[in-house]
Coordinates of C-alpha atoms and ligand atoms in Angstrom, one line a residue:
M1 CA -6.4 -11.2 -23.3
I2 CA -9.4 -9.1 -22.6
Y3 CA -11.4 -10.5 -19.7
L4 CA -15.1 -9.7 -19.8
D5 CA -16.4 -12.6 -17.7
H6 CA -16.2 -11.4 -14.1
C7 CA -19.6 -12.9 -13.3
A8 CA -18.2 -16.4 -14.0
T9 CA -15.2 -15.9 -11.9
T10 CA -12.4 -13.4 -11.1
P11 CA -8.6 -13.7 -10.7
V12 CA -7.2 -14.4 -7.3
S13 CA -5.5 -11.2 -6.2
R14 CA -1.8 -11.4 -5.3
Q15 CA -2.4 -10.4 -1.7
V16 CA -5.0 -13.2 -1.4
Y17 CA -2.6 -15.7 -2.9
A18 CA 0.2 -14.5 -0.5
A19 CA -2.1 -14.9 2.5
M20 CA -3.1 -18.4 1.5
A21 CA 0.4 -19.8 0.6
P22 CA 1.6 -20.5 4.2
Y23 CA -1.5 -22.7 4.9
L24 CA -0.6 -24.9 1.9
T25 CA 3.0 -25.3 3.1
E26 CA 4.3 -25.0 6.6
E27 CA 1.0 -24.2 8.4
Y28 CA -0.8 -27.4 7.6
G29 CA -2.4 -28.1 11.0
N30 CA -6.0 -29.3 11.2
P31 CA -8.0 -26.5 13.0
S32 CA -10.0 -29.2 14.8
S33 CA -6.9 -30.7 16.4
K34 CA -6.3 -29.3 19.9
Y35 CA -2.9 -29.5 21.5
Y36 CA -0.2 -28.1 19.4
G37 CA 0.8 -24.8 17.8
Q38 CA 0.1 -25.6 14.1
A39 CA -3.5 -26.6 14.9
V40 CA -4.0 -23.5 17.2
R41 CA -2.7 -21.2 14.5
A42 CA -4.9 -22.8 11.8
R43 CA -7.9 -22.4 14.1
E44 CA -6.9 -18.7 14.7
A45 CA -6.6 -18.2 10.9
V46 CA -10.1 -19.6 10.3
E47 CA -11.5 -17.4 13.0
C48 CA -9.7 -14.3 11.6
A49 CA -11.2 -15.1 8.2
R50 CA -14.7 -15.4 9.8
E51 CA -14.3 -12.0 11.2
Q52 CA -13.1 -10.6 7.9
V53 CA -16.1 -12.1 6.0
A54 CA -18.5 -11.0 8.7
G55 CA -17.0 -7.5 8.6
L56 CA -17.8 -7.1 4.9
I57 CA -21.5 -7.5 5.5
H58 CA -21.6 -6.1 9.1
A59 CA -22.5 -9.4 10.6
K60 CA -21.3 -11.1 13.7
P61 CA -18.6 -13.7 13.1
E62 CA -20.8 -16.4 14.7
E63 CA -23.3 -15.8 11.9
I64 CA -20.9 -17.0 9.2
V65 CA -20.8 -20.7 8.2
F66 CA -18.0 -21.6 5.8
T67 CA -19.1 -23.8 2.9
C68 CA -17.5 -24.9 -0.4
G69 CA -19.3 -22.2 -2.4
A70 CA -22.7 -20.5 -3.0
T71 CA -24.1 -23.7 -4.5
E72 CA -23.6 -25.5 -1.1
S73 CA -24.7 -22.4 0.8
N74 CA -28.0 -22.4 -1.1
N75 CA -28.5 -26.1 -0.8
T76 CA -27.7 -26.0 2.9
I77 CA -30.2 -23.3 3.9
I78 CA -33.1 -24.2 1.5
K79 CA -33.1 -27.9 2.2
G80 CA -32.2 -27.4 5.9
I81 CA -35.0 -24.9 6.6
A82 CA -37.6 -26.8 4.4
D83 CA -36.8 -30.1 6.1
Y84 CA -36.7 -28.9 9.7
R85 CA -39.8 -26.8 9.5
K86 CA -41.8 -29.5 7.8
Y87 CA -40.7 -32.7 9.6
Y88 CA -39.6 -31.4 13.0
E89 CA -41.7 -28.4 13.6
R90 CA -44.7 -29.4 11.4
R91 CA -45.0 -25.8 10.2
G92 CA -45.7 -26.5 6.6
D93 CA -44.3 -27.7 3.3
H94 CA -44.6 -24.7 0.9
L95 CA -41.6 -22.9 -0.5
I96 CA -41.4 -19.8 -2.8
T97 CA -38.7 -18.9 -5.3
S98 CA -38.5 -17.2 -8.7
R99 CA -38.1 -18.5 -12.2
V100 CA -34.8 -16.6 -12.7
E101 CA -32.8 -18.0 -9.9
H102 CA -29.3 -19.4 -10.4
H103 CA -29.5 -23.2 -11.0
A104 CA -28.1 -23.7 -7.5
V105 CA -31.4 -22.4 -6.1
L106 CA -33.7 -23.4 -9.0
N107 CA -32.7 -27.0 -9.1
T108 CA -32.6 -27.3 -5.3
C109 CA -36.2 -26.2 -5.2
R110 CA -37.0 -28.5 -8.1
F111 CA -35.4 -31.4 -6.2
L112 CA -37.7 -30.7 -3.2
N113 CA -40.6 -30.3 -5.5
G114 CA -40.0 -33.8 -6.9
E115 CA -39.2 -32.7 -10.4
I116 CA -35.6 -33.8 -10.3
Y117 CA -34.9 -37.3 -9.1
S118 CA -31.7 -38.4 -10.8
N119 CA -28.7 -37.2 -12.8
D120 CA -29.9 -38.6 -16.1
D121 CA -30.2 -36.5 -19.3
D122 CA -33.7 -35.3 -18.4
T123 CA -32.6 -33.8 -15.1
F124 CA -32.3 -30.2 -16.4
T125 CA -35.3 -30.0 -18.7
L126 CA -38.7 -29.1 -17.4
D127 CA -40.6 -31.8 -19.1
Q128 CA -44.2 -31.9 -18.2
S129 CA -44.5 -35.6 -19.1
H130 CA -41.7 -36.4 -16.7
P131 CA -42.9 -38.2 -13.6
T132 CA -42.4 -36.4 -10.4
V133 CA -41.7 -38.0 -7.1
D134 CA -43.3 -36.9 -3.9
R135 CA -40.7 -35.5 -1.5
G136 CA -43.4 -33.8 0.4
F137 CA -42.8 -30.2 -0.6
S138 CA -44.6 -27.8 -3.0
V139 CA -42.8 -24.9 -4.6
T140 CA -44.2 -21.7 -6.2
F141 CA -41.9 -20.4 -8.9
L142 CA -42.8 -16.7 -9.2
D143 CA -43.0 -15.0 -12.5
V144 CA -40.9 -11.9 -13.0
N145 CA -41.2 -8.5 -14.8
A146 CA -39.4 -7.6 -18.1
Y147 CA -36.2 -6.9 -16.1
A148 CA -36.3 -10.3 -14.4
Q149 CA -37.3 -8.8 -11.1
V150 CA -39.8 -10.2 -8.6
E151 CA -42.6 -7.9 -7.6
T152 CA -43.2 -7.7 -3.9
G153 CA -47.0 -8.0 -4.4
A154 CA -46.4 -11.3 -6.3
L155 CA -44.4 -12.7 -3.4
E156 CA -47.0 -11.6 -0.8
A157 CA -49.8 -13.1 -2.9
A158 CA -48.0 -16.5 -3.0
I159 CA -47.6 -16.7 0.8
R160 CA -50.1 -19.0 2.3
P161 CA -50.5 -20.9 5.6
G162 CA -47.7 -23.5 5.5
T163 CA -45.2 -21.3 3.6
T164 CA -41.9 -21.8 5.4
L165 CA -39.3 -20.2 3.2
A166 CA -38.9 -17.7 0.4
T167 CA -35.6 -17.6 -1.5
I168 CA -35.1 -14.7 -4.0
L169 CA -32.0 -13.8 -5.9
W170 CA -30.4 -10.4 -5.1
G171 CA -28.4 -9.6 -8.2
N172 CA -29.1 -11.5 -11.4
N173 CA -26.0 -13.3 -12.7
E174 CA -27.2 -13.2 -16.3
I175 CA -28.6 -9.7 -16.8
G176 CA -27.4 -7.9 -13.7
S177 CA -30.8 -6.6 -12.5
L178 CA -31.2 -6.2 -8.8
N179 CA -34.3 -7.3 -6.8
D180 CA -35.7 -5.0 -4.2
I181 CA -34.5 -7.2 -1.3
V182 CA -35.5 -4.8 1.4
S183 CA -39.1 -4.8 0.3
L184 CA -39.2 -8.6 -0.6
G185 CA -37.5 -9.5 2.7
A186 CA -39.8 -7.3 4.8
A187 CA -42.9 -8.8 3.1
A188 CA -41.8 -12.4 3.8
Q189 CA -40.8 -11.7 7.4
K190 CA -44.1 -9.9 8.0
H191 CA -45.8 -13.3 7.4
G192 CA -43.2 -15.3 9.5
V193 CA -41.6 -16.7 6.4
F194 CA -37.9 -17.4 6.5
F195 CA -36.2 -15.1 3.9
H196 CA -33.0 -16.2 2.1
S197 CA -31.3 -14.4 -0.8
D198 CA -28.5 -15.6 -3.1
A199 CA -26.2 -12.6 -2.9
T200 CA -23.3 -14.2 -4.8
Q201 CA -23.1 -11.5 -7.4
V202 CA -23.6 -8.7 -5.0
L203 CA -20.9 -9.4 -2.4
G204 CA -17.9 -7.0 -2.8
K205 CA -19.7 -5.1 -5.5
L206 CA -22.4 -3.3 -3.6
P207 CA -22.6 -2.5 0.1
I208 CA -24.4 -5.1 2.2
D209 CA -25.3 -4.3 5.8
V210 CA -27.2 -7.1 7.4
R211 CA -27.9 -4.9 10.5
S212 CA -30.6 -3.1 8.6
L213 CA -31.5 -5.7 6.0
P214 CA -34.7 -7.8 6.5
V215 CA -33.1 -11.1 5.6
D216 CA -32.6 -14.3 7.6
A217 CA -29.8 -15.8 5.4
L218 CA -27.5 -14.9 2.5
S219 CA -25.3 -17.1 0.2
F220 CA -21.8 -16.1 -1.1
S221 CA -18.9 -17.5 -3.1
A222 CA -15.3 -16.3 -2.7
H223 CA -14.2 -16.5 -6.3
K224 CA -16.6 -13.8 -7.4
L225 CA -14.5 -11.2 -5.4
N226 CA -10.9 -12.2 -6.2
G227 CA -10.8 -15.0 -3.7
P228 CA -10.2 -18.7 -4.4
K229 CA -12.7 -21.2 -5.9
G230 CA -14.1 -23.9 -3.7
V231 CA -15.0 -21.8 -0.7
G232 CA -18.1 -19.7 0.2
A233 CA -20.2 -18.8 3.1
L234 CA -23.7 -18.9 4.4
Y235 CA -24.8 -16.0 6.6
V236 CA -27.6 -16.9 9.0
R237 CA -29.0 -14.2 11.4
T238 CA -28.7 -15.1 15.1
D239 CA -31.3 -14.0 17.7
E240 CA -30.7 -12.0 20.8
F241 CA -29.3 -15.0 22.6
G242 CA -26.7 -15.5 19.8
L243 CA -28.5 -18.6 18.4
M244 CA -29.3 -19.4 14.8
P245 CA -32.7 -20.7 13.9
P246 CA -32.6 -24.5 13.8
F247 CA -32.3 -26.2 10.4
S248 CA -31.3 -29.6 9.3
S249 CA -27.7 -30.2 8.3
L250 CA -26.8 -31.0 4.7
M251 CA -23.3 -32.4 5.6
H252 CA -23.5 -34.7 8.5
G253 CA -20.1 -35.4 10.0
G254 CA -17.9 -33.9 12.7
E255 CA -18.6 -30.9 14.9
Q256 CA -17.0 -28.4 12.5
E257 CA -19.0 -25.2 12.0
N258 CA -21.0 -26.1 15.1
G259 CA -22.2 -29.3 13.5
I260 CA -23.9 -27.4 10.7
R261 CA -21.2 -28.5 8.2
G262 CA -19.1 -31.5 9.1
G263 CA -15.8 -32.0 7.3
T264 CA -12.2 -30.8 7.9
L265 CA -12.1 -27.0 7.2
C266 CA -10.3 -26.0 4.0
V267 CA -8.0 -23.6 5.8
H268 CA -6.1 -22.1 2.9
N269 CA -9.3 -21.4 1.0
I270 CA -11.0 -19.9 4.0
V271 CA -8.0 -17.7 4.7
G272 CA -8.1 -16.6 1.0
F273 CA -11.8 -15.8 1.3
G274 CA -11.1 -13.8 4.5
K275 CA -8.4 -11.7 2.8
A276 CA -10.5 -11.2 -0.3
A277 CA -13.3 -9.9 1.9
E278 CA -11.0 -7.6 3.9
L279 CA -9.7 -6.1 0.6
A280 CA -13.2 -5.8 -0.8
A281 CA -14.3 -4.0 2.3
S282 CA -11.4 -1.5 2.1
H283 CA -11.9 -0.9 -1.7
L284 CA -15.7 -1.0 -1.7
E285 CA -16.4 2.7 -2.1
N286 CA -13.7 3.4 -4.6
R287 CA -14.6 0.4 -6.6
L288 CA -18.3 1.3 -6.7
E289 CA -17.5 4.8 -7.9
R290 CA -15.2 3.5 -10.6
M291 CA -17.7 0.8 -11.7
R292 CA -20.6 3.3 -11.8
A293 CA -18.6 5.6 -14.0
L294 CA -17.5 2.7 -16.3
D295 CA -21.1 1.5 -16.4
R296 CA -22.3 4.9 -17.6
E297 CA -19.7 5.1 -20.2
I298 CA -20.3 1.6 -21.6
R299 CA -24.0 1.9 -21.4
G300 CA -23.8 5.0 -23.6
L301 CA -21.5 3.2 -26.0
L302 CA -23.9 0.2 -26.3
Q303 CA -27.0 2.3 -26.5
S304 CA -25.6 4.4 -29.4
N305 CA -25.3 1.2 -31.4
K306 CA -28.5 0.6 -33.4
N307 CA -27.8 -3.1 -33.8
I308 CA -27.8 -3.8 -30.1
E309 CA -30.4 -4.0 -27.4
L310 CA -29.5 -3.8 -23.7
L311 CA -31.5 -6.1 -21.3
G312 CA -32.0 -5.6 -17.6
D313 CA -33.0 -2.7 -15.4
P314 CA -31.2 0.5 -16.5
E315 CA -31.4 1.9 -13.0
H316 CA -31.3 -1.0 -10.5
H317 CA -28.5 -3.2 -11.6
I318 CA -25.0 -4.3 -10.7
P319 CA -22.7 -1.8 -12.3
G320 CA -20.5 -3.4 -15.0
I321 CA -22.8 -6.3 -16.1
F322 CA -24.3 -5.9 -19.6
S323 CA -26.6 -8.4 -21.3
I324 CA -26.9 -7.4 -25.0
V325 CA -29.1 -8.8 -27.7
V326 CA -27.5 -8.6 -31.1
G327 CA -30.1 -7.6 -33.7
D328 CA -29.1 -10.0 -36.4
T329 CA -31.4 -13.1 -36.0
F330 CA -28.8 -15.3 -37.6
F331 CA -26.1 -14.3 -35.1
N332 CA -24.8 -17.3 -33.2
N333 CA -23.3 -16.2 -29.9
E334 CA -21.5 -19.5 -29.2
Q335 CA -19.8 -19.5 -32.6
F336 CA -18.8 -15.8 -32.2
L337 CA -17.4 -16.4 -28.7
K338 CA -15.4 -19.3 -29.9
Q339 CA -14.0 -17.2 -32.8
I340 CA -12.9 -14.4 -30.5
G341 CA -11.9 -16.8 -27.6
D342 CA -8.1 -16.4 -28.0
E343 CA -8.4 -12.6 -27.6
I344 CA -11.6 -11.8 -25.6
A345 CA -13.3 -13.8 -22.9
A346 CA -17.1 -13.2 -22.6
S347 CA -20.1 -15.4 -22.1
A348 CA -23.4 -16.3 -23.7
G349 CA -25.2 -16.2 -20.4
S350 CA -24.3 -17.7 -17.1
A351 CA -21.3 -20.1 -17.1
C352 CA -23.4 -22.7 -15.4
S353 CA -26.1 -22.9 -18.1
A354 CA -24.0 -22.5 -21.2
G355 CA -25.4 -24.5 -24.1
E356 CA -29.1 -24.5 -22.9
P357 CA -31.8 -22.0 -23.7
S358 CA -31.5 -19.5 -20.9
H359 CA -34.3 -19.9 -18.3
V360 CA -33.8 -16.2 -17.4
L361 CA -34.4 -15.1 -21.0
Q362 CA -37.4 -17.4 -21.2
A363 CA -38.8 -15.9 -18.0
I364 CA -38.6 -12.4 -19.5
G365 CA -40.1 -13.5 -22.8
R366 CA -36.8 -13.5 -24.7
G367 CA -36.2 -17.3 -24.8
R368 CA -36.1 -17.3 -28.7
Q369 CA -33.2 -14.8 -28.6
T370 CA -31.0 -17.0 -26.4
G371 CA -28.6 -17.5 -29.3
Q372 CA -28.3 -13.7 -29.9
V373 CA -27.3 -12.7 -26.3
L374 CA -23.9 -11.9 -25.0
R375 CA -23.0 -11.2 -21.4
L376 CA -20.2 -8.8 -20.8
S377 CA -19.2 -8.6 -17.1
L378 CA -16.5 -6.2 -16.2
G379 CA -14.2 -5.8 -13.3
P380 CA -12.5 -2.8 -11.7
D381 CA -9.5 -3.1 -14.1
S382 CA -11.7 -3.2 -17.2
K383 CA -11.8 -0.3 -19.7
A384 CA -14.3 1.0 -22.2
S385 CA -11.8 0.1 -24.9
D386 CA -12.2 -3.6 -23.9
V387 CA -15.9 -3.4 -24.9
E388 CA -14.9 -1.4 -28.0
A389 CA -12.6 -4.2 -29.0
L390 CA -15.5 -6.7 -28.7
L391 CA -17.8 -4.4 -30.7
A392 CA -15.1 -4.1 -33.4
R393 CA -15.2 -7.9 -33.7
L394 CA -18.9 -8.0 -33.6
F395 CA -19.4 -5.4 -36.3
P396 CA -16.3 -5.3 -38.5
R397 CA -16.2 -2.3 -40.9
Ligands
LIG1 C1 -26.0 -15.9 -8.4 C2 -25.1 -17.1 -8.2 N1 -25.4 -18.1 -7.3 C3 -24.7 -19.2 -7.2 C4 -23.5 -19.4 -7.9 C5 -22.8 -20.6 -7.7 O1 -21.5 -20.4 -7.2 P1 -20.5 -21.6 -7.0 O2 -20.4 -22.2 -8.4 O3 -19.2 -20.9 -6.6 O4 -21.0 -22.5 -6.0 C6 -23.2 -18.4 -8.9 C7 -22.0 -18.7 -9.7 O5 -22.0 -18.3 -10.9 C8 -24.0 -17.3 -9.0 O6 -23.7 -16.3 -9.9

């Protein structure tokens, strides 16, 4: 099997699996229990994982909140900051995001905007005739350039009195382009706007150093970097007193995660995330070098094919992610991917939006080509011959 869908998920590495296994068997203590060895060891394991995840982005351990994934991290910080700043601090009700966010951000913002109010069939279509409900927030969805990037000027122009939060994707999960997070974050912070970025596709692939990054919060998922599914993290910058800015909780419950996220901690998953982060940190430089070389080789291969067009920023992108438009207007990506599915795993866009016209392609004026697009996302063990095998199926001689 050739696996070219690393943006959707990645295999759990053997070392991660081995680190997790004891916490599914003999070490089953609840880290919130107090008095006995198993509980203490579970708590220590969670705190060790927190240090490992923090280490990968040069954060302080107390700036990491464990969640069940990037979807929850995005919901937690966007709804939490929006709610607290509007209803408690009375600072305003305006939020800014972009049209090309992952649905975990896009639909969270649409929920706050009042466009989504139920889980009926209409939920995921932007239907102008659809009634909206007033949840008290307004959201600006920024347009993007041809590479699906937000221009800093556009963000600044959208900031107004009452803007409380801006959330802009770091690395695009459909076409791989990177936003200039340094410039965008600095612009938001200059105006006192809380700046969050969904960095799910960047963690473990490119260096992240929050010490020099103008961001207030970042979201991650473990399964994108050879960790388990069902665990993620939210990074929130603390101030000089070691305090996070206040925001409303999404999960009300026990005092876990300092009351930010109630619920018994999923120790084995958290331990797996920690191990994956530790491994990612130790391999980051080598991996990046390897992925950059592979990216150059495959880009050359794809560019030399007259029947293919490559989307995304050729310079500022996550190495190893290729979004290609197949020239034939009758090409049906879903049919093709099913045909090759026993041999090659690839995607027609993001795994979470399969079957719908891609909102990312629509935003860059390529909506009509949704059926012609393939996303190939490679990992460190991928080879150029994997892509050649796909091309051979795409254009049989
Ligand atoms: C950019 C981005 N954000 C958020 C998510 C959601 O992650 P999860 O499904 O693990 O919550 C994904 C997953 O594909 C992603 O690529």
